[in-house]
Coordinates of C-alpha atoms and ligand atoms in Angstrom, one line a residue:
X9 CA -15.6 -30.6 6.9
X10 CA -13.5 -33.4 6.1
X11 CA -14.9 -37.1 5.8
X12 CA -12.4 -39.7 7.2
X13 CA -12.5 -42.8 4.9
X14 CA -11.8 -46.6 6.8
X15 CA -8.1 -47.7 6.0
X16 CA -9.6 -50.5 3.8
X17 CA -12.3 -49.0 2.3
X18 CA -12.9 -49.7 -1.4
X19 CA -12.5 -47.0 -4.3
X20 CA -16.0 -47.5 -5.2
X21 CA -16.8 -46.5 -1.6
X22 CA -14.7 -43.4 -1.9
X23 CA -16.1 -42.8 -5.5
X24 CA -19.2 -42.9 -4.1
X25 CA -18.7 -40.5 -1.0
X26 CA -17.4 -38.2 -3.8
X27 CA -20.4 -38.7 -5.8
X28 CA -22.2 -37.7 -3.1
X29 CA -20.1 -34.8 -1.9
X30 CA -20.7 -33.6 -5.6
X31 CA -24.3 -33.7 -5.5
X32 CA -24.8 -31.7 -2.3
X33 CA -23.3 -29.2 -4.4
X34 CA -20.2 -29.2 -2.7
X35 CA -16.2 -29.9 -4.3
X36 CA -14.9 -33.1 -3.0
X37 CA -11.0 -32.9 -2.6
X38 CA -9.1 -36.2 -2.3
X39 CA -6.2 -36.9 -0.1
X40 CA -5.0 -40.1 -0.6
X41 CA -2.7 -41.3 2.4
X42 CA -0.6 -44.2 3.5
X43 CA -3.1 -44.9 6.1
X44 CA -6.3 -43.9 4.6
X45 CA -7.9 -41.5 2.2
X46 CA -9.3 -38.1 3.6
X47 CA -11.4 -36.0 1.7
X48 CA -12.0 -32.2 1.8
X49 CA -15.7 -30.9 1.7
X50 CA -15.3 -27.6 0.5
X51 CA -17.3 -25.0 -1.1
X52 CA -20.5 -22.2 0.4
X53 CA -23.8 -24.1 -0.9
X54 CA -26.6 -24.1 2.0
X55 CA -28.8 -25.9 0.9
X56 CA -28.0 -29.7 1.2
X57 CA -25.8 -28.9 4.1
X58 CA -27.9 -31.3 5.9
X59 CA -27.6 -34.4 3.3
X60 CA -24.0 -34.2 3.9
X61 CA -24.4 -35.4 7.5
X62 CA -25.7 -38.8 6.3
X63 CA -22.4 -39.2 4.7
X64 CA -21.5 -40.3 8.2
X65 CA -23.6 -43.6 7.9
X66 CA -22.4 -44.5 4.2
X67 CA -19.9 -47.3 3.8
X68 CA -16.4 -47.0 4.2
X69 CA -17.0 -44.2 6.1
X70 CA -15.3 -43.4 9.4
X71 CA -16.2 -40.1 10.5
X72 CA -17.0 -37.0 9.3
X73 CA -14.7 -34.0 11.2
X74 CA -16.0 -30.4 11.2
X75 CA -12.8 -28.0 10.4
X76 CA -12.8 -25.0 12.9
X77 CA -10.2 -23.1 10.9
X78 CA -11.7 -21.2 8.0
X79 CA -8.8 -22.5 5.8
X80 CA -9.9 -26.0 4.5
X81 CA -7.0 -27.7 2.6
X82 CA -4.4 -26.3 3.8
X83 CA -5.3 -27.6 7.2
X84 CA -3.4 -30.2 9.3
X85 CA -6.2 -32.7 8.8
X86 CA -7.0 -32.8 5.5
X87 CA -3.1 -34.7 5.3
X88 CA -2.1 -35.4 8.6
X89 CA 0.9 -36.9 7.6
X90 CA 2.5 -33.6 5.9
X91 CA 2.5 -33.0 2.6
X92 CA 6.4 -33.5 0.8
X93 CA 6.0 -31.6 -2.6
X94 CA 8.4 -32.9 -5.4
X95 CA 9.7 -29.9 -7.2
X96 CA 11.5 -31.6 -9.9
X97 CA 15.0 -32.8 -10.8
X98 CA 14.8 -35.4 -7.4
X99 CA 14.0 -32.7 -5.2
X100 CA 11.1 -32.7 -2.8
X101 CA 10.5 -30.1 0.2
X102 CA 8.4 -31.3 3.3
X103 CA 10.4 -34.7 3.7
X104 CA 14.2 -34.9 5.9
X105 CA 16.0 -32.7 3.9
X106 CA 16.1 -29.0 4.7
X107 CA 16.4 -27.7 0.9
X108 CA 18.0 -24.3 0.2
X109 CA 17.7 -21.9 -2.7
X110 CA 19.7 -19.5 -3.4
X111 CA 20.7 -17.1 -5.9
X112 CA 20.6 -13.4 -6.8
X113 CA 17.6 -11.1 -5.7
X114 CA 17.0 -10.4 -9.9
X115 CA 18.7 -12.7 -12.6
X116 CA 21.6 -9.4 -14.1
X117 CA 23.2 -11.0 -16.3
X118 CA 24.6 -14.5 -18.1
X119 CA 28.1 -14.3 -16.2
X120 CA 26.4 -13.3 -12.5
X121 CA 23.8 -16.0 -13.0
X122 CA 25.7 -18.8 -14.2
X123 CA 28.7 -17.4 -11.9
X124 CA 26.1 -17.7 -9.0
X125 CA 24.4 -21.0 -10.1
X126 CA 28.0 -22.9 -9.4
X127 CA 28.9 -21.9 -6.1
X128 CA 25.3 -22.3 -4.6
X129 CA 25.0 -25.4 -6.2
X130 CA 28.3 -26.8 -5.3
X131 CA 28.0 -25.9 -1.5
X132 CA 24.6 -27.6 -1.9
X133 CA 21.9 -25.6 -2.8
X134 CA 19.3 -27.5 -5.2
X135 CA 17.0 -25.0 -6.1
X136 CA 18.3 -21.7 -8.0
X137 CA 16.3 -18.4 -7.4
X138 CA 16.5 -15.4 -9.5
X139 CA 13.7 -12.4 -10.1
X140 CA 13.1 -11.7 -14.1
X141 CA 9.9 -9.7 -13.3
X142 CA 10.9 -7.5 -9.9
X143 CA 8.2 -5.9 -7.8
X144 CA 9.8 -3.0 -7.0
X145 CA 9.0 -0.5 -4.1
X146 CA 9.9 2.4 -6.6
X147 CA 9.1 2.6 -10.0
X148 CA 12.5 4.2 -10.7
X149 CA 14.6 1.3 -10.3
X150 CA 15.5 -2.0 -11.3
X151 CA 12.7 -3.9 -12.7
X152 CA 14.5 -7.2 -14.0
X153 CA 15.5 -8.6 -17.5
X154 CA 12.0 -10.4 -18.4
X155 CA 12.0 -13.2 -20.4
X156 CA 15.7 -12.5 -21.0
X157 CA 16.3 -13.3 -17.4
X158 CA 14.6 -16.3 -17.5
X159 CA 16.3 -17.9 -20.4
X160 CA 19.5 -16.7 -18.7
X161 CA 18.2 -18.5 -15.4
X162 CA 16.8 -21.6 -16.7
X163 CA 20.3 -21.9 -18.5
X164 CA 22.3 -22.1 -15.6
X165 CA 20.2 -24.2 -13.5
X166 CA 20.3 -26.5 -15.9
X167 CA 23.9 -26.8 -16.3
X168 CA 24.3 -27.0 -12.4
X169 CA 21.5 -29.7 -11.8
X170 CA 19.5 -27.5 -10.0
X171 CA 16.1 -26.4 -9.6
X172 CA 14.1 -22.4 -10.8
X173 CA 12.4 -20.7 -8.5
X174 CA 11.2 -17.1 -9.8
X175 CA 8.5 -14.6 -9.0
X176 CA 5.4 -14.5 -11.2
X177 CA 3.7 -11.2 -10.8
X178 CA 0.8 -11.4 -12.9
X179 CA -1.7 -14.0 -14.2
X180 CA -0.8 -12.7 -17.6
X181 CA 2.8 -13.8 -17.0
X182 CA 2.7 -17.7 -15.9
X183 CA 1.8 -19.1 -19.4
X184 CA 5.2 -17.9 -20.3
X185 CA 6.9 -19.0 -17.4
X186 CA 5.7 -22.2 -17.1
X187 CA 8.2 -23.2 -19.8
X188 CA 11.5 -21.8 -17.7
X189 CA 10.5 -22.3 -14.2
X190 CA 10.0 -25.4 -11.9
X191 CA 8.3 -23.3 -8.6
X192 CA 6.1 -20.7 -9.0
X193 CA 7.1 -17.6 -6.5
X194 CA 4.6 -15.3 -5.5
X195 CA 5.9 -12.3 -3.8
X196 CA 4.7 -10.5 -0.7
X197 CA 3.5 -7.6 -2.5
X198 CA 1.0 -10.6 -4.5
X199 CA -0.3 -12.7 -1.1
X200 CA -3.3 -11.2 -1.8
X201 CA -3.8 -10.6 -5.5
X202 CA -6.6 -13.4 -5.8
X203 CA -6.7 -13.0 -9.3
X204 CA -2.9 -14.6 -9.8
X205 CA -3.9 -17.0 -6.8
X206 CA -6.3 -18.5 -9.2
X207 CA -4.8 -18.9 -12.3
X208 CA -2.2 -20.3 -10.2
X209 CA -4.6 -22.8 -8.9
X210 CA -4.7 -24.4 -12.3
X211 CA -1.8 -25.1 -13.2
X212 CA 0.5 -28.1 -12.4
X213 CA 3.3 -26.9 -11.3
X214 CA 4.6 -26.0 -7.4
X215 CA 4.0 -22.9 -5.9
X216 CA 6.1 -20.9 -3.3
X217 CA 3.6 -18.8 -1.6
X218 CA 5.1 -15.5 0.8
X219 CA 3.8 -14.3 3.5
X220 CA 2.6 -10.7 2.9
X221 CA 4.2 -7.4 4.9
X222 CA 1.9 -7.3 7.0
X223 CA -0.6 -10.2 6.8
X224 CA -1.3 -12.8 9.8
X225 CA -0.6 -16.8 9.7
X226 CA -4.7 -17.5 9.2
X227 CA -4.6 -14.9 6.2
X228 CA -1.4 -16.3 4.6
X229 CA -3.0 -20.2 4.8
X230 CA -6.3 -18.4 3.2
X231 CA -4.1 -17.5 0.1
X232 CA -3.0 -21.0 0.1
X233 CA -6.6 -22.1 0.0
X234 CA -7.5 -20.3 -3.0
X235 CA -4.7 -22.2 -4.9
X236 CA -5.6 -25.5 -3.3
X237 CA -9.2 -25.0 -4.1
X238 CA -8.0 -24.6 -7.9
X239 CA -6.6 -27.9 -7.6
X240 CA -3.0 -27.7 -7.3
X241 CA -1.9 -28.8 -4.0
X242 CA 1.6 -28.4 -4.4
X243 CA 2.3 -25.3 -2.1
X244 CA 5.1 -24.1 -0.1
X245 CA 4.6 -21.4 2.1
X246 CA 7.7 -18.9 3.2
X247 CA 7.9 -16.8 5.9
X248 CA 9.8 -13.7 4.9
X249 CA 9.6 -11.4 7.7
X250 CA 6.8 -8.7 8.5
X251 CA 6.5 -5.4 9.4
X252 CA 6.8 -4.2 12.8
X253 CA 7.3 -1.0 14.7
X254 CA 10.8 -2.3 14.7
X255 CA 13.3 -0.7 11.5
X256 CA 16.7 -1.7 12.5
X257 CA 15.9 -4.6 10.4
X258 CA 14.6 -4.5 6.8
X259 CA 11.2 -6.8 8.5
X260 CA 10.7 -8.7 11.9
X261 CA 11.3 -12.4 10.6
X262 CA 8.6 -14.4 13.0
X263 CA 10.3 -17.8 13.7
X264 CA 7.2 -18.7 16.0
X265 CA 5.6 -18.7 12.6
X266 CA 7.3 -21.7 11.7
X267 CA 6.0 -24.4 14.3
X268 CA 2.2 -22.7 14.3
X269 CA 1.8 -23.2 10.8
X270 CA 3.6 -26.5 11.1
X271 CA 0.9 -27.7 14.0
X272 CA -1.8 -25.7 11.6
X273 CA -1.6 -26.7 8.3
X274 CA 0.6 -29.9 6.5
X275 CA 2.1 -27.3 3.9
X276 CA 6.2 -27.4 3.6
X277 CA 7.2 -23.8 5.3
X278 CA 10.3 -22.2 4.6
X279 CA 12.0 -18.9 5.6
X280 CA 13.9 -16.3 4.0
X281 CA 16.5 -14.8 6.5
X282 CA 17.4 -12.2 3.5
X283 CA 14.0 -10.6 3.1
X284 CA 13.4 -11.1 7.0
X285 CA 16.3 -9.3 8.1
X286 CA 18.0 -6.8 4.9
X287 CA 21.3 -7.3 6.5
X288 CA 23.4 -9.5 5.4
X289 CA 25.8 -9.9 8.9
X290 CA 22.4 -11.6 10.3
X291 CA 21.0 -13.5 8.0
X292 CA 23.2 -16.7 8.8
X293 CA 21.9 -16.1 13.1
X294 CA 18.7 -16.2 11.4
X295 CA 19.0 -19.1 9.1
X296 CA 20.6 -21.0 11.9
X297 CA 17.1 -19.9 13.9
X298 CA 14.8 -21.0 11.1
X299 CA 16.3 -24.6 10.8
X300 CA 16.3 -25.4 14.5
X301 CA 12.9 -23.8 14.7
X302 CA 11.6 -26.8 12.2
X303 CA 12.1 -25.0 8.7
X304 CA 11.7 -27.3 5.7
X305 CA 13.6 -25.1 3.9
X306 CA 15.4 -21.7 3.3
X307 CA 15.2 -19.2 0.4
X308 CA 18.9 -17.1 0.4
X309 CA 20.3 -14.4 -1.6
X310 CA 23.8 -14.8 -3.1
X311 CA 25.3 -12.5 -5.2
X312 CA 29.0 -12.9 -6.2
X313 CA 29.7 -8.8 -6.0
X314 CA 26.8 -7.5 -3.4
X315 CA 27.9 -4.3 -3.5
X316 CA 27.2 -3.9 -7.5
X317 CA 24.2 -6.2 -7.4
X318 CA 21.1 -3.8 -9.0
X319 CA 18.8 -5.0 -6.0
X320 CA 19.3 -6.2 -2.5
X321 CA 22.5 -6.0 -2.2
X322 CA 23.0 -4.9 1.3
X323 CA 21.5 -8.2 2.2
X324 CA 23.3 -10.4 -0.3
X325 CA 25.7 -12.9 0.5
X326 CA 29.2 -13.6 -0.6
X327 CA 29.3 -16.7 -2.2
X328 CA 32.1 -18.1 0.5
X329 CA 29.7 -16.5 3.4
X330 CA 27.0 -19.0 2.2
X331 CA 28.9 -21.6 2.2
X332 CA 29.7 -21.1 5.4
X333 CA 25.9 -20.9 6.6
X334 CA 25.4 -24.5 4.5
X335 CA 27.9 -25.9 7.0
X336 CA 26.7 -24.9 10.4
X337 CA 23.2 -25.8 9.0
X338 CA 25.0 -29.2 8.4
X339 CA 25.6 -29.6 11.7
X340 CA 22.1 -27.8 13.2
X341 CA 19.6 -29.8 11.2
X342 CA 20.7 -33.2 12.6
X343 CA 19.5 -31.5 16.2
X344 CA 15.8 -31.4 15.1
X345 CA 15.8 -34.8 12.9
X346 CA 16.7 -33.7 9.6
X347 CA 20.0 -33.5 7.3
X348 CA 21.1 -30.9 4.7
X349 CA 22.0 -31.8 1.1
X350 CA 25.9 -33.2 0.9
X351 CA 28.4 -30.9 -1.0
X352 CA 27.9 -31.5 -4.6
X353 CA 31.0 -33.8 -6.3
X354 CA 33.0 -31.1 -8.5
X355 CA 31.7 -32.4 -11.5
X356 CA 29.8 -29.1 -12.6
X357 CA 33.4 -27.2 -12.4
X358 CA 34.8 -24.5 -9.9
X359 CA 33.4 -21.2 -9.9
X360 CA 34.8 -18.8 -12.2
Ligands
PEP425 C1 12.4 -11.6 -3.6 O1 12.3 -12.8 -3.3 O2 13.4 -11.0 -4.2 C2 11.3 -10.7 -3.1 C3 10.9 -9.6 -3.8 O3 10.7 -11.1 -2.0 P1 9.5 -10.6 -1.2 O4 8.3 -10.8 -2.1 O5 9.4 -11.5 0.0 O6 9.7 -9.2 -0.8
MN426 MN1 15.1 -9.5 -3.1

């Protein structure tokens, strides 16, 4: 349920709706708007169910809405409005600007990060993505550099003004993380692990969410709750491509995704056309797609030699191809009422 508070009502009205909430046994979970604040009833306790529905009659109250969806906070209604996450360095993903990251599937090395790190940043990436800890289908391969990679990471984002995104793969992992990275990723493979979910949910710091191979749009906003419910609101969803019967692609990247969670839930959502396609001729069609189809974002990987990169390569871009996809997003995202970043100013130096 969510209560509806009046425009003007007071904060000791809302304290005391929460006061309330609280004593029914339920968490109260505050969304305070331009308009109005909206607060989130959440939580499984039975028995003073029924003292909640006097709520309706307190002051400052407007309405109290039942929420069909079994997903809470991460519904439409509990911030009608959207929600624009700020993800550090001036960056925030939800508002006008379509942000992009980019960067290599797994951080390899000092001269292919910071190498990568200039030309995303210059064709105007802000956010700089790079696995240290790889969840790799086979334990044979690649598993990424660690904390090595992160330093490595954090290093050239920093020199390039630009943003870390990298996967966490375990709860035991994010203390250590939090000190290198800006946005939290959690892999497909992890959608589910409600154990990282939580610890996730208590700390302050953003969290890209993906959508699991082969999990639907109400389970995806579910994993999303158990964050929220934590605390931590800040949470950017990405849809990454599922599997299908189909195999000429890597996964079936579901575009329709895009403006169901958008009419669903007021997270940011983002696509990865890497992930969602494993070919790297058609992840720009499917970037293009994304953006027109209301993306607040995109998630793309660069490498600057694909064919020696030690994971994804096949679907890695050339540095010039992506920034080739910035510029016909350029041009696409005024269509649907948004605008990419501009082309940074060569003050950061031309790539090596
Ligand atoms: C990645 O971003 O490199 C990755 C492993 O993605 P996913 O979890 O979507 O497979
Ligand atoms: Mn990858």
């Amino acid at each position: 349920m969510i209560v509806n508070m009046f425009g003007d009502a007071t904060d000791e009205q809302i304290d005391h709706v929460i006061a309330r909430i609280k004593e029914c046994g339920f968490q109260a979970h505050v969304s305070r708007g331009e308009e109005r604040t909206v607060i989130g009833v959440v939580g499984n306790s039975n028995q003073h169910r029924g003292e909640l529905e006097a709520l309706r009659a307190a002051p400052g109250v407007e309405d109290l809405i039942p929420i069909s969806h079994p997903f809470k906070l991460a519904a439409r209604g509990w911030r009608p409005a959207g929600s624009v996450i700020d993800v550090g360095k001036g960056v925030a993903i939800g508002g006008t600007e379509v942000i992009v990251a980019a960067g290599p599937c797994a951080v390899e090395s000092a001269t292919q990060i910071n190498n990568t790190a200039k030309c995303v940043a210059r064709a105007g990436a802000r956010l700089l993505r790079g696995g240290a800890f790889k969840p790799r289908t086979s334990p044979y391969t690649f598993q990424g550099l660690g904390e090595e990679g992160l330093k490595l990471l954090r290093a050239a984002a920093d020199e390039n003004n630009l943003v870390v995104v990298s996967e966490v793969m375990d709860p035991s992992q994010v203390e250590a993380m939090l000190s290198y990275v800006d946005v939290m990723q959690v892999g497909a493979r992890n959608m589910q692990n409600y154990h990282l979910l939580r610890a996730l949910g208590e700390i302050g710091k953003p969290v890209l969410l993906k959508r699991g191979l082969s999990a639907t749009i109400e389970e995806l906003l579910l994993s999303a709750e158990y964050i929220m419910s934590g605390g931590n609101y800040k949470v950017i969803l990405c849809e990454r491509g599922i599997r299908t019967f189909e195999t000429y692609t890597r996964n079936t990247l579901d575009i329709a995704a895009i403006p169901v969670i958008k009419q669903l839930s007021h997270l940011p959502i983002i696509a990865d056309p890497s992930h969602g396609t494993g070919r790297r001729d058609k992840v720009a069609a499917m970037a293009r797609a994304a953006v027109a189809a209301g993306a607040d974002g995109l998630i793309i990987e660069v490498h600057p030699d694909p064919e020696r990169a030690l994971s994804d390569g096949a679907q890695s871009l050339y540095p010039e191809q992506f920034a080739q996809l910035m510029e016909e997003i350029r041009i696409i995202a005024p269509a649907v009422g948004r605008r990419v970043g501009d082309v940074r100013a060569l003050e950061f130096g031309s790539p090596a």
